[in-house]
mmCIF file of C-alpha atoms in Angstrom:
data_model
loop_
_atom_site.group_PDB
_atom_site.id
_atom_site.type_symbol
_atom_site.label_atom_id
_atom_site.label_comp_id
_atom_site.label_asym_id
_atom_site.label_seq_id
_atom_site.Cartn_x
_atom_site.Cartn_y
_atom_site.Cartn_z
ATOM 1 C CA ALA A 1 32.912 48.240 28.128
ATOM 2 C CA ARG A 2 35.551 49.503 25.706
ATOM 3 C CA ILE A 3 32.946 50.646 23.186
ATOM 4 C CA ASN A 4 30.933 52.328 25.958
ATOM 5 C CA ASN A 5 33.984 54.198 27.234
ATOM 6 C CA GLU A 6 34.979 55.319 23.742
ATOM 7 C CA LEU A 7 31.467 56.501 22.941
ATOM 8 C CA VAL A 8 31.325 58.573 26.127
ATOM 9 C CA ALA A 9 34.909 59.822 26.220
ATOM 10 C CA ILE A 10 35.399 60.455 22.506
ATOM 11 C CA PHE A 11 32.155 60.664 20.519
ATOM 12 C CA GLY A 12 29.866 62.105 23.193
ATOM 13 C CA ASN A 13 32.537 64.424 24.565
ATOM 14 C CA PHE A 14 33.247 65.989 21.191
ATOM 15 C CA VAL A 15 29.584 66.583 20.338
ATOM 16 C CA ASN A 16 28.876 68.000 23.797
ATOM 17 C CA ARG A 17 31.880 70.336 23.848
ATOM 18 C CA THR A 18 31.158 71.644 20.366
ATOM 19 C CA LEU A 19 27.524 72.457 21.103
ATOM 20 C CA VAL A 20 28.143 73.859 24.592
ATOM 21 C CA LEU A 21 30.933 76.160 23.366
ATOM 22 C CA THR A 22 28.732 77.383 20.512
ATOM 23 C CA GLN A 23 25.897 78.012 22.959
ATOM 24 C CA ASN A 24 28.171 79.924 25.340
ATOM 25 C CA TYR A 25 30.075 82.019 22.796
ATOM 26 C CA PHE A 26 27.574 82.560 19.979
ATOM 27 C CA GLU A 27 24.141 82.133 21.592
ATOM 28 C CA GLY A 28 23.672 78.769 19.921
ATOM 29 C CA LYS A 29 24.017 80.080 16.363
ATOM 30 C CA VAL A 30 26.395 78.612 13.792
ATOM 31 C CA PRO A 31 29.290 81.087 13.486
ATOM 32 C CA PRO A 32 30.798 81.930 10.090
ATOM 33 C CA ALA A 33 34.026 80.344 8.895
ATOM 34 C CA HIS A 34 36.837 82.649 7.849
ATOM 35 C CA GLU A 35 40.198 81.885 6.253
ATOM 36 C CA LEU A 36 41.139 78.243 6.865
ATOM 37 C CA ASN A 37 44.567 77.241 8.117
ATOM 38 C CA ALA A 38 46.259 73.844 7.754
ATOM 39 C CA SER A 39 44.565 72.486 10.886
ATOM 40 C CA ASP A 40 41.100 73.388 9.580
ATOM 41 C CA SER A 41 41.737 71.957 6.119
ATOM 42 C CA GLU A 42 43.118 68.707 7.517
ATOM 43 C CA CYS A 43 40.071 68.226 9.744
ATOM 44 C CA ILE A 44 37.656 68.918 6.875
ATOM 45 C CA ALA A 45 39.550 66.540 4.583
ATOM 46 C CA GLN A 46 38.916 63.748 7.086
ATOM 47 C CA LEU A 47 35.161 64.064 6.499
ATOM 48 C CA THR A 48 35.414 62.810 2.925
ATOM 49 C CA LEU A 49 38.097 60.261 3.782
ATOM 50 C CA VAL A 50 36.178 58.674 6.670
ATOM 51 C CA ARG A 51 32.964 58.605 4.630
ATOM 52 C CA HIS A 52 34.827 56.719 1.887
ATOM 53 C CA HIS A 53 36.426 54.272 4.333
ATOM 54 C CA MET A 54 33.107 53.601 6.070
ATOM 55 C CA ALA A 55 31.418 52.915 2.726
ATOM 56 C CA GLU A 56 34.102 50.376 1.824
ATOM 57 C CA CYS A 57 33.796 48.660 5.216
ATOM 58 C CA ILE A 58 30.001 48.430 4.963
ATOM 59 C CA GLU A 59 30.193 47.103 1.402
ATOM 60 C CA GLN A 60 32.513 44.365 2.663
ATOM 61 C CA TYR A 61 30.280 43.695 5.710
ATOM 62 C CA LYS A 62 33.069 44.806 8.083
ATOM 63 C CA LEU A 63 30.675 46.634 10.360
ATOM 64 C CA ARG A 64 32.996 46.727 13.363
ATOM 65 C CA ASP A 65 35.684 48.392 11.248
ATOM 66 C CA ALA A 66 33.110 50.900 10.005
ATOM 67 C CA LEU A 67 32.151 51.706 13.602
ATOM 68 C CA TYR A 68 35.772 52.354 14.507
ATOM 69 C CA GLU A 69 36.093 54.673 11.508
ATOM 70 C CA LEU A 70 33.150 56.602 12.959
ATOM 71 C CA ILE A 71 34.771 56.811 16.393
ATOM 72 C CA ASN A 72 38.054 57.865 14.793
ATOM 73 C CA LEU A 73 36.292 60.803 13.143
ATOM 74 C CA ALA A 74 35.074 61.900 16.578
ATOM 75 C CA ARG A 75 38.641 61.419 17.835
ATOM 76 C CA THR A 76 39.855 63.713 15.046
ATOM 77 C CA GLY A 77 37.314 66.312 16.140
ATOM 78 C CA ASN A 78 38.439 66.089 19.762
ATOM 79 C CA LYS A 79 42.080 66.544 18.775
ATOM 80 C CA TYR A 80 41.140 69.480 16.563
ATOM 81 C CA LEU A 81 39.425 71.213 19.477
ATOM 82 C CA ALA A 82 42.283 70.428 21.864
ATOM 83 C CA ASP A 83 44.909 71.732 19.426
ATOM 84 C CA ASN A 84 43.051 74.969 18.687
ATOM 85 C CA GLU A 85 41.848 75.674 22.262
ATOM 86 C CA PRO A 86 38.888 77.947 21.448
ATOM 87 C CA TRP A 87 38.250 78.462 25.184
ATOM 88 C CA LYS A 88 41.623 80.232 25.407
ATOM 89 C CA VAL A 89 41.598 81.991 22.037
ATOM 90 C CA ILE A 90 38.131 83.549 22.462
ATOM 91 C CA ALA A 91 39.526 86.411 24.553
ATOM 92 C CA LYS A 92 41.920 87.628 21.842
ATOM 93 C CA ASP A 93 40.696 86.291 18.469
ATOM 94 C CA ARG A 94 36.947 85.833 18.184
ATOM 95 C CA ALA A 95 37.100 85.298 14.400
ATOM 96 C CA ARG A 96 39.448 82.347 14.861
ATOM 97 C CA VAL A 97 37.037 80.734 17.324
ATOM 98 C CA GLU A 98 34.207 81.257 14.836
ATOM 99 C CA THR A 99 36.127 79.224 12.261
ATOM 100 C CA VAL A 100 37.053 76.494 14.753
ATOM 101 C CA LEU A 101 33.492 76.014 15.977
ATOM 102 C CA ASN A 102 32.033 76.227 12.475
ATOM 103 C CA THR A 103 34.386 73.414 11.445
ATOM 104 C CA SER A 104 33.552 71.408 14.578
ATOM 105 C CA LEU A 105 29.834 71.778 13.894
ATOM 106 C CA GLN A 106 30.301 70.503 10.330
ATOM 107 C CA VAL A 107 32.078 67.455 11.785
ATOM 108 C CA THR A 108 29.187 66.991 14.228
ATOM 109 C CA ALA A 109 26.642 67.058 11.389
ATOM 110 C CA HIS A 110 28.658 64.456 9.488
ATOM 111 C CA LEU A 111 28.821 62.279 12.614
ATOM 112 C CA ALA A 112 25.029 62.430 12.869
ATOM 113 C CA MET A 113 24.613 61.011 9.363
ATOM 114 C CA LEU A 114 27.443 58.477 9.487
ATOM 115 C CA SER A 115 26.249 57.063 12.824
ATOM 116 C CA VAL A 116 22.775 56.132 11.534
ATOM 117 C CA PRO A 117 23.584 52.430 10.803
ATOM 118 C CA PHE A 118 25.026 51.902 14.281
ATOM 119 C CA LEU A 119 23.430 54.457 16.604
ATOM 120 C CA PRO A 120 20.092 55.560 15.098
ATOM 121 C CA GLU A 121 18.728 56.966 18.366
ATOM 122 C CA SER A 122 21.930 58.890 19.065
ATOM 123 C CA SER A 123 21.925 60.168 15.497
ATOM 124 C CA ASN A 124 18.407 61.527 15.998
ATOM 125 C CA LYS A 125 19.511 63.224 19.236
ATOM 126 C CA ILE A 126 22.322 64.980 17.376
ATOM 127 C CA TYR A 127 19.923 66.100 14.639
ATOM 128 C CA THR A 128 17.639 67.516 17.335
ATOM 129 C CA MET A 129 20.522 69.381 18.966
ATOM 130 C CA LEU A 130 21.620 70.705 15.567
ATOM 131 C CA ASN A 131 17.999 71.583 14.747
ATOM 132 C CA ILE A 132 18.174 70.076 11.253
ATOM 133 C CA LYS A 133 16.379 67.345 9.340
ATOM 134 C CA PRO A 134 18.162 63.995 8.820
ATOM 135 C CA LEU A 135 20.804 64.139 6.112
ATOM 136 C CA LYS A 136 21.311 61.739 3.213
ATOM 137 C CA TRP A 137 24.559 59.898 2.558
ATOM 138 C CA ASP A 138 25.397 62.120 -0.421
ATOM 139 C CA ASP A 139 24.976 65.217 1.773
ATOM 140 C CA VAL A 140 28.047 64.309 3.822
ATOM 141 C CA SER A 141 30.887 64.689 1.378
ATOM 142 C CA GLY A 142 33.056 67.166 3.224
ATOM 143 C CA LYS A 143 30.942 70.168 2.277
ATOM 144 C CA ASN A 144 29.276 72.517 4.729
ATOM 145 C CA VAL A 145 25.833 71.310 5.736
ATOM 146 C CA LEU A 146 25.217 73.962 8.401
ATOM 147 C CA GLU A 147 24.891 77.559 7.247
ATOM 148 C CA ALA A 148 26.253 80.464 9.269
ATOM 149 C CA GLY A 149 23.533 81.989 11.434
ATOM 150 C CA HIS A 150 21.533 78.771 11.720
ATOM 151 C CA GLN A 151 19.973 78.477 15.188
ATOM 152 C CA LEU A 152 20.929 75.262 16.968
ATOM 153 C CA GLY A 153 18.895 73.412 19.563
ATOM 154 C CA LEU A 154 19.971 73.089 23.175
ATOM 155 C CA PRO A 155 22.916 70.785 23.950
ATOM 156 C CA SER A 156 22.388 67.677 26.068
ATOM 157 C CA LEU A 157 24.435 64.619 27.012
ATOM 158 C CA LEU A 158 24.556 62.172 24.129
ATOM 159 C CA PHE A 159 25.538 59.047 26.057
ATOM 160 C CA LYS A 160 25.306 57.836 29.620
ATOM 161 C CA LYS A 161 28.446 56.278 31.010
ATOM 162 C CA ILE A 162 27.852 52.862 32.574
ATOM 163 C CA GLU A 163 29.520 52.979 35.990
ATOM 164 C CA ASP A 164 31.166 49.947 37.583
ATOM 165 C CA GLU A 165 28.350 49.603 40.128
ATOM 166 C CA GLU A 166 25.724 49.453 37.387
ATOM 167 C CA MET A 167 27.845 46.994 35.430
ATOM 168 C CA ASP A 168 28.091 44.760 38.511
ATOM 169 C CA PHE A 169 24.335 44.955 38.984
ATOM 170 C CA GLN A 170 23.696 43.939 35.383
ATOM 171 C CA LEU A 171 26.174 41.073 35.640
ATOM 172 C CA LYS A 172 24.325 39.732 38.671
ATOM 173 C CA LYS A 173 21.154 39.589 36.578
ATOM 174 C CA LEU A 174 22.750 37.275 34.060
ATOM 175 C CA HIS A 175 21.551 33.720 34.326
ATOM 176 C CA TYR A 176 22.581 30.288 33.143
ATOM 177 C CA ASN A 177 20.608 27.598 31.330
ATOM 178 C CA THR A 178 20.374 25.394 34.434
ATOM 179 C CA PRO A 179 17.566 23.071 35.642
ATOM 180 C CA ALA A 180 14.816 24.661 37.692
ATOM 181 C CA LYS A 181 15.571 22.607 40.807
ATOM 182 C CA VAL A 182 19.192 22.819 41.830
ATOM 183 C CA THR A 183 21.034 22.994 45.117
ATOM 184 C CA THR A 184 23.441 25.697 46.201
ATOM 185 C CA GLN A 185 26.287 23.269 45.622
ATOM 186 C CA ASP A 186 24.957 22.543 42.117
ATOM 187 C CA ILE A 187 25.024 26.255 41.324
ATOM 188 C CA LYS A 188 28.572 26.590 42.624
ATOM 189 C CA THR A 189 29.678 23.660 40.476
ATOM 190 C CA ILE A 190 28.017 25.150 37.407
ATOM 191 C CA GLU A 191 29.594 28.550 38.083
ATOM 192 C CA ASP A 192 33.005 26.923 38.300
ATOM 193 C CA LYS A 193 32.574 25.109 35.001
ATOM 194 C CA LYS A 194 30.300 27.236 32.838
ATOM 195 C CA PRO A 195 31.156 30.705 31.478
ATOM 196 C CA MET A 196 28.649 33.504 31.897
ATOM 197 C CA GLN A 197 26.432 34.156 28.882
ATOM 198 C CA ALA A 198 25.105 37.666 28.516
ATOM 199 C CA GLU A 199 21.689 38.327 27.076
ATOM 200 C CA VAL A 200 22.026 39.829 23.613
ATOM 201 C CA SER A 201 20.401 43.252 23.294
ATOM 202 C CA TYR A 202 19.884 45.416 20.223
ATOM 203 C CA GLU A 203 18.982 49.043 19.768
ATOM 204 C CA GLN A 204 15.295 48.948 18.900
ATOM 205 C CA ILE A 205 13.559 50.570 15.947
ATOM 206 C CA THR A 206 9.846 51.203 15.533
ATOM 207 C CA TYR A 207 7.576 49.186 13.273
ATOM 208 C CA ASP A 208 7.129 52.233 11.047
ATOM 209 C CA GLU A 209 10.905 52.493 10.610
ATOM 210 C CA PHE A 210 11.139 48.836 9.633
ATOM 211 C CA ALA A 211 8.149 49.149 7.296
ATOM 212 C CA LYS A 212 10.068 51.682 5.214
ATOM 213 C CA LEU A 213 12.381 48.918 3.997
ATOM 214 C CA GLN A 214 11.378 47.335 0.699
ATOM 215 C CA LEU A 215 12.858 43.837 0.619
ATOM 216 C CA LEU A 216 12.529 41.891 -2.636
ATOM 217 C CA VAL A 217 13.736 38.566 -3.993
ATOM 218 C CA GLY A 218 15.936 38.621 -7.085
ATOM 219 C CA THR A 219 18.209 36.333 -9.097
ATOM 220 C CA ILE A 220 21.818 37.032 -10.049
ATOM 221 C CA GLU A 221 21.976 37.049 -13.862
ATOM 222 C CA THR A 222 25.583 38.155 -14.360
ATOM 223 C CA ALA A 223 28.555 38.731 -12.072
ATOM 224 C CA GLU A 224 32.062 40.028 -12.617
ATOM 225 C CA LYS A 225 34.910 41.406 -10.564
ATOM 226 C CA VAL A 226 35.295 45.178 -10.388
ATOM 227 C CA LYS A 227 38.585 46.310 -11.894
ATOM 228 C CA LYS A 228 41.261 47.334 -9.367
ATOM 229 C CA ALA A 229 39.002 46.275 -6.473
ATOM 230 C CA ASP A 230 39.811 42.804 -5.161
ATOM 231 C CA LYS A 231 36.824 42.676 -2.813
ATOM 232 C CA LEU A 232 34.043 43.953 -5.073
ATOM 233 C CA LEU A 233 31.702 42.124 -7.439
ATOM 234 C CA GLN A 234 29.411 43.859 -9.926
ATOM 235 C CA MET A 235 26.172 41.937 -10.408
ATOM 236 C CA LYS A 236 23.061 42.259 -12.529
ATOM 237 C CA ILE A 237 20.015 41.212 -10.500
ATOM 238 C CA ASN A 238 16.680 40.227 -12.064
ATOM 239 C CA MET A 239 14.068 41.863 -9.817
ATOM 240 C CA GLY A 240 11.037 40.686 -11.792
ATOM 241 C CA LYS A 241 9.867 43.920 -13.372
ATOM 242 C CA GLU A 242 13.386 45.261 -13.793
ATOM 243 C CA SER A 243 17.063 44.358 -13.638
ATOM 244 C CA ARG A 244 19.433 46.229 -11.361
ATOM 245 C CA THR A 245 23.166 46.642 -11.055
ATOM 246 C CA ILE A 246 24.421 46.075 -7.514
ATOM 247 C CA VAL A 247 28.028 46.245 -6.323
ATOM 248 C CA SER A 248 28.863 44.217 -3.227
ATOM 249 C CA GLY A 249 32.027 43.439 -1.260
ATOM 250 C CA ILE A 250 31.767 39.647 -1.510
ATOM 251 C CA ALA A 251 34.505 38.824 -4.046
ATOM 252 C CA GLU A 252 36.687 37.221 -1.359
ATOM 253 C CA HIS A 253 33.896 34.762 -0.552
ATOM 254 C CA PHE A 254 32.400 33.899 -3.950
ATOM 255 C CA SER A 255 33.679 33.561 -7.506
ATOM 256 C CA PRO A 256 31.533 35.327 -10.131
ATOM 257 C CA GLU A 257 30.730 32.165 -12.079
ATOM 258 C CA ALA A 258 29.631 30.282 -8.947
ATOM 259 C CA ILE A 259 26.780 32.642 -8.076
ATOM 260 C CA ILE A 260 25.020 32.932 -11.442
ATOM 261 C CA GLY A 261 21.389 31.886 -10.891
ATOM 262 C CA GLN A 262 21.620 32.410 -7.122
ATOM 263 C CA GLN A 263 18.448 33.857 -5.596
ATOM 264 C CA VAL A 264 19.075 36.682 -3.151
ATOM 265 C CA CYS A 265 17.221 39.100 -0.906
ATOM 266 C CA VAL A 266 17.686 42.750 -1.855
ATOM 267 C CA VAL A 267 17.063 46.031 -0.013
ATOM 268 C CA ALA A 268 15.373 47.597 -3.026
ATOM 269 C CA ASN A 269 14.692 51.136 -1.802
ATOM 270 C CA LEU A 270 18.199 51.909 -0.574
ATOM 271 C CA ALA A 271 19.405 55.145 -2.157
ATOM 272 C CA SER A 272 21.662 54.422 -5.129
ATOM 273 C CA ARG A 273 25.282 55.546 -5.020
ATOM 274 C CA LYS A 274 28.420 55.215 -7.079
ATOM 275 C CA ILE A 275 31.043 52.669 -6.055
ATOM 276 C CA ARG A 276 34.252 52.796 -8.075
ATOM 277 C CA GLY A 277 32.367 54.700 -10.757
ATOM 278 C CA ILE A 278 29.555 52.122 -10.918
ATOM 279 C CA GLU A 279 26.044 53.126 -9.836
ATOM 280 C CA SER A 280 24.856 50.530 -7.347
ATOM 281 C CA LYS A 281 21.078 50.353 -6.829
ATOM 282 C CA GLY A 282 20.365 48.381 -3.686
ATOM 283 C CA MET A 283 22.079 46.015 -1.275
ATOM 284 C CA ILE A 284 22.157 42.224 -1.131
ATOM 285 C CA LEU A 285 21.511 40.806 2.342
ATOM 286 C CA MET A 286 24.193 38.477 3.682
ATOM 287 C CA ALA A 287 24.756 36.531 6.892
ATOM 288 C CA GLU A 288 28.159 35.957 8.481
ATOM 289 C CA ASP A 289 28.926 32.759 10.389
ATOM 290 C CA GLU A 290 31.262 32.414 13.369
ATOM 291 C CA SER A 291 34.265 31.840 11.121
ATOM 292 C CA GLY A 292 33.599 35.038 9.165
ATOM 293 C CA LYS A 293 32.290 33.255 6.062
ATOM 294 C CA LEU A 294 29.483 35.066 4.240
ATOM 295 C CA LYS A 295 26.267 33.259 3.263
ATOM 296 C CA PHE A 296 23.418 34.488 1.076
ATOM 297 C CA VAL A 297 20.126 35.244 2.805
ATOM 298 C CA MET A 298 17.647 33.564 0.438
ATOM 299 C CA PRO A 299 14.232 31.853 0.270
ATOM 300 C CA SER A 300 14.150 28.199 1.349
ATOM 301 C CA GLU A 301 12.551 27.404 -2.025
ATOM 302 C CA LYS A 302 12.847 29.175 -5.375
ATOM 303 C CA ILE A 303 10.118 31.785 -5.872
ATOM 304 C CA SER A 304 9.311 34.443 -8.446
ATOM 305 C CA ASP A 305 11.774 37.297 -8.811
ATOM 306 C CA GLY A 306 10.344 40.511 -7.423
ATOM 307 C CA SER A 307 8.480 38.724 -4.610
ATOM 308 C CA LYS A 308 8.144 40.903 -1.525
ATOM 309 C CA ILE A 309 9.652 39.900 1.808
ATOM 310 C CA SER A 310 7.538 40.819 4.810
#
């Protein structure tokens, strides 16, 4: 419920207000940015900062923390709009409103890219409303990704708020792992003793989207800690036809010497990027148990490096 409320009240509200104001004041075209003041510069600086923080969280498999970084960026955008009040300023300083909405649209474009790992469908909706093709991670580094004069799509609600009545209805649909033949009294006894277990649901992707992933088996040949980064390990992975350097946030869970020879599953076609000055080419798949301990996702038996996972 908390995540739903934050998505609607913070993330969705910011995107909606930005696009609706641009539609109303500038016929849905990206306005130019003029001289930036301290408020503008501070908001733009957050784009690079949040991107960096999210990357660190994802590398360390702290996905919930990464999601909150995303929501905090939307919160920054909301505060920026509230502080600058373009709906009041438009009557006396149109150029100032152009700068405010240009900045807000740049934040919106960054939100579209940064939300891909968590909200792929919502990310696509934002891209449609912005009328742009999906961005790459390196495109969102605090720079402008929307040019002045670019025609946006029509704004629409990004999220639907789940009302209490709908929540109650969904809760009533939850069921327990009880025998098929039970009495009313049996059910009451079970309800008194057994907590409700919600069905787990995930945002779905298409087969074609999944098929884009190239998952390969590799073996860790070397591993060492990254200097001045307590949580990062730099590894050399034998992928069969090639060896790759991969940086991963697993140093708190494994010592370098203990994982030499470990077979791993690698996302091989993930775009490479620099982490602490080291070019990392791929991502090692990990699983996290209930206690927060990371485990390698690996074949049940040793197989040839470079073997495809399908």
